[in-house]
Coordinates of C-alpha atoms and ligand atoms in Angstrom, one line a residue:
M21 CA 17.2 48.6 42.4
K22 CA 18.5 46.2 40.0
L23 CA 21.8 44.5 41.4
I24 CA 24.1 41.5 40.7
L25 CA 25.8 40.5 43.9
L26 CA 29.3 39.0 43.2
G27 CA 31.5 37.1 45.9
A28 CA 33.0 34.3 46.9
P29 CA 30.6 31.4 48.2
G30 CA 30.4 32.4 52.1
A31 CA 30.8 36.0 51.0
G32 CA 27.5 36.9 52.2
K33 CA 25.5 37.3 48.9
G34 CA 22.4 35.4 49.9
T35 CA 22.4 37.5 53.5
V36 CA 22.8 40.8 51.8
A37 CA 19.9 40.3 49.0
K38 CA 17.5 39.4 51.9
L39 CA 18.6 42.3 54.2
L40 CA 18.1 44.4 50.9
T41 CA 14.8 42.8 49.8
K42 CA 13.4 44.4 53.0
M43 CA 14.2 47.9 51.9
D44 CA 12.5 48.5 48.7
G45 CA 10.4 45.2 47.7
S46 CA 13.0 44.5 45.0
V47 CA 13.1 40.2 44.9
Q48 CA 16.2 38.0 45.6
I49 CA 16.9 35.8 42.8
S50 CA 19.3 33.0 43.8
T51 CA 19.7 30.5 41.2
G52 CA 21.5 28.2 43.8
D53 CA 18.0 28.4 45.4
I54 CA 16.2 27.5 42.3
L55 CA 18.9 24.5 41.4
R56 CA 18.4 23.1 45.1
A57 CA 14.7 23.5 44.8
A58 CA 15.0 21.4 41.5
V59 CA 17.0 19.0 42.8
A60 CA 14.6 18.4 46.0
A61 CA 11.5 18.0 43.7
G62 CA 13.4 15.9 41.6
S63 CA 12.7 17.7 38.4
D64 CA 14.4 17.2 34.9
L65 CA 16.5 20.6 35.8
G66 CA 17.6 19.0 39.1
K67 CA 18.4 15.7 37.6
Q68 CA 21.0 17.8 35.0
A69 CA 22.1 20.0 37.8
K70 CA 22.9 17.5 40.5
A71 CA 26.6 15.8 40.1
A72 CA 27.8 19.7 38.9
M73 CA 26.5 20.7 42.4
D74 CA 27.4 17.9 44.7
A75 CA 31.2 18.4 42.9
G76 CA 31.2 22.0 43.7
D77 CA 32.0 22.6 39.5
L78 CA 29.3 24.9 37.8
V79 CA 26.2 24.0 36.4
S80 CA 26.1 25.0 32.2
D81 CA 25.6 28.4 30.7
D82 CA 22.8 27.0 28.9
L83 CA 20.9 25.7 31.5
I84 CA 21.6 28.7 33.9
M85 CA 20.6 30.9 31.2
G86 CA 17.4 28.8 30.1
I87 CA 16.3 29.2 33.9
M88 CA 17.3 33.2 34.1
G89 CA 15.5 33.9 30.5
E90 CA 12.2 32.8 32.4
R91 CA 12.8 33.8 35.5
L92 CA 13.7 37.9 35.1
K93 CA 10.5 38.1 33.0
E94 CA 7.9 37.4 36.0
D95 CA 6.2 39.8 37.5
D96 CA 7.6 40.2 40.7
C97 CA 10.8 41.6 39.0
K98 CA 9.0 44.7 38.4
N99 CA 10.1 46.4 41.5
G100 CA 13.5 45.5 41.0
Y101 CA 15.6 42.4 41.5
L102 CA 19.2 41.4 43.4
L103 CA 21.0 38.6 41.5
D104 CA 22.4 36.4 43.9
G105 CA 25.4 33.7 42.5
F106 CA 24.3 34.8 38.9
P107 CA 26.0 35.6 36.6
R108 CA 28.9 33.2 37.5
T109 CA 31.0 33.3 34.4
I110 CA 31.8 35.6 31.2
P111 CA 29.5 33.9 29.0
Q112 CA 26.5 34.3 31.3
A113 CA 27.3 37.9 31.7
E114 CA 27.5 38.5 27.8
A115 CA 24.1 36.3 27.8
L116 CA 22.7 38.5 30.8
K117 CA 23.9 41.9 28.9
V118 CA 22.0 40.9 25.8
L119 CA 18.5 39.6 27.9
L120 CA 18.8 42.9 29.4
A121 CA 18.9 45.3 26.5
D122 CA 16.3 42.8 25.0
M123 CA 14.0 43.7 27.8
G124 CA 14.8 47.5 27.8
E125 CA 16.5 46.9 31.3
E126 CA 19.5 48.6 33.0
L127 CA 21.1 47.3 35.9
D128 CA 22.0 49.7 39.0
A129 CA 25.4 48.3 40.1
V130 CA 27.1 45.3 40.3
V131 CA 28.4 45.0 43.9
N132 CA 31.5 42.8 44.8
I133 CA 31.7 41.8 48.3
D134 CA 35.3 40.9 48.9
V135 CA 35.9 38.8 52.0
P136 CA 39.1 37.4 53.3
R137 CA 39.6 33.9 52.5
D138 CA 39.9 32.5 56.0
V139 CA 36.6 34.5 56.9
I140 CA 35.0 32.5 54.5
L141 CA 36.6 29.1 55.1
D142 CA 35.4 29.6 58.7
R143 CA 31.9 30.6 57.2
L144 CA 31.4 27.9 55.1
T145 CA 32.3 25.1 57.2
T146 CA 30.1 26.5 60.2
R147 CA 27.2 27.4 57.7
R148 CA 23.7 25.6 58.1
T149 CA 20.8 26.2 55.8
C150 CA 17.2 25.3 55.9
S151 CA 16.1 22.5 53.8
D152 CA 12.7 23.8 53.0
C153 CA 12.7 27.6 53.3
G154 CA 16.8 28.0 52.6
E155 CA 17.0 30.6 56.0
I156 CA 20.9 30.8 56.8
Y157 CA 22.4 29.7 60.3
N158 CA 25.8 29.5 61.6
V159 CA 26.6 27.0 64.2
K160 CA 28.5 29.5 66.5
S161 CA 27.3 32.8 65.5
N162 CA 23.4 32.6 64.6
P163 CA 22.1 28.7 65.6
P164 CA 18.6 28.4 65.1
K165 CA 16.8 28.5 68.6
E166 CA 16.4 24.7 68.6
E167 CA 19.0 22.8 67.3
G168 CA 18.4 21.3 63.6
K169 CA 15.2 23.3 63.6
C170 CA 14.1 26.4 61.2
D171 CA 13.2 29.5 63.4
K172 CA 11.1 30.3 60.5
C173 CA 9.1 27.6 59.1
G174 CA 10.0 24.5 61.5
G175 CA 12.3 22.8 58.6
P176 CA 15.3 21.0 58.8
V177 CA 18.7 22.8 59.5
V178 CA 21.2 20.7 57.9
Q179 CA 25.0 21.3 56.2
R180 CA 24.8 21.5 52.7
D181 CA 25.9 18.2 50.5
D182 CA 28.7 20.6 49.1
E183 CA 29.5 22.1 52.3
T184 CA 32.2 19.5 53.3
V185 CA 36.1 20.7 53.3
E186 CA 36.8 19.6 50.2
V187 CA 33.7 20.9 47.9
I188 CA 34.3 24.0 49.3
S189 CA 37.6 24.0 48.3
N190 CA 36.7 23.3 44.9
R191 CA 34.0 25.6 45.2
L192 CA 36.5 28.7 46.0
E193 CA 39.0 27.4 43.0
V194 CA 36.0 28.0 40.7
Y195 CA 35.0 30.7 41.7
N196 CA 39.0 32.1 41.0
E197 CA 38.9 30.8 37.5
M198 CA 35.5 31.2 36.8
T199 CA 34.0 34.1 38.5
A200 CA 36.5 36.1 39.6
P201 CA 37.1 37.7 36.3
L202 CA 33.6 39.1 36.5
A203 CA 34.8 41.8 38.8
G204 CA 37.2 43.2 35.8
F205 CA 34.3 42.8 33.4
Y206 CA 31.9 45.0 35.1
D207 CA 34.5 47.7 36.0
K208 CA 34.8 48.1 32.4
E209 CA 31.2 48.4 31.9
G210 CA 31.7 51.3 34.9
M211 CA 29.0 49.1 37.1
L212 CA 31.3 47.8 39.7
L213 CA 31.4 48.7 43.1
T214 CA 34.0 46.7 45.2
V215 CA 32.5 46.4 49.0
E216 CA 35.7 45.2 51.2
A217 CA 33.8 44.2 54.4
T218 CA 33.4 41.5 57.1
S219 CA 29.8 42.7 57.9
S220 CA 26.7 42.6 55.9
D221 CA 25.7 45.7 57.4
A222 CA 28.5 47.5 56.1
V223 CA 27.9 46.0 52.9
I224 CA 24.4 47.5 52.9
D225 CA 26.0 50.9 54.0
A226 CA 28.1 51.4 50.9
I227 CA 25.4 50.1 48.6
K228 CA 22.8 52.6 49.7
A229 CA 25.8 55.2 49.6
K230 CA 26.2 54.2 45.9
L231 CA 22.9 54.2 44.9
A232 CA 22.1 57.6 46.7
S233 CA 25.0 59.1 44.5
Ligands
ADP8 P1 27.2 29.7 46.6 O1 27.1 29.7 48.0 O2 28.6 28.7 46.3 O3 27.4 30.8 46.4 P2 25.2 28.6 45.5 O4 24.0 28.4 46.4 O5 25.3 30.1 44.9 O6 26.4 28.5 46.1 O7 24.9 27.8 44.4 C1 25.5 26.6 44.5 C2 25.9 25.8 43.6 O8 24.7 25.5 42.3 C3 26.8 26.0 42.7 O9 28.3 25.4 43.4 C4 27.0 25.6 41.4 O10 27.1 24.4 41.2 C5 25.4 25.9 41.0 N1 25.0 27.4 40.5 C6 24.3 28.4 41.2 N2 24.2 29.6 40.1 C7 25.2 29.2 39.3 C8 25.3 29.5 38.2 N3 25.0 31.1 37.7 N4 25.8 29.2 37.2 C9 26.3 27.8 37.4 N5 26.2 27.0 38.2 C10 25.6 27.6 39.4
ZN9 ZN1 12.7 27.4 57.0

């Protein structure tokens, strides 16, 4: 399947994407993960992206389209992909449309995961992430077996630099302003599936039903 996962920070895009990859071998492509890896590696890309990321602002559309133009042409995309955190602006969505048309590809759906703001805030402040493999934990509902240590790879499980209360509220504001309009964009294209859900299983069920119809 080829899907875009839309939703505010903390809506569960990453978790849903990870569950979906197990269903049919499609690959999760998270621009946030790609950028964090670049920052950790200290590459040019990372250097260009870091300040915006730390402030909870968006990285430039050109930088993102450069990354995604390459990424979508890689071999592992043949079995489908779940775009997690991309596109995030109308210009990115327009550019993606051109890119896919050039590649002769079509998306199955755009899934908008709609979660109440209080749930989002609670999730983001309690979320922890493995800095080595990106596995996501939650101090309340899903802590690693050993505190601060990833169950999967043993890497350090930490709070992201952009998960302080101030940066989180900026990320939510940026989302409402820049990314929320994408729901209308894809609705017009006839591709939007909005799922109001607080559990990832409910989101998966809605996606399965949509793809089967
Ligand atoms: P979230 O949990 O907020 O969805 P991500 O992990 O997707 O966060 O992204 C982290 C940061 O990386 C964003 O706050 C932003 O600075 C940058 N970023 C990721 N994807 C994009 C994108 N498509 N366009 C612009 N900036 C992006
Ligand atoms: Zn890990």
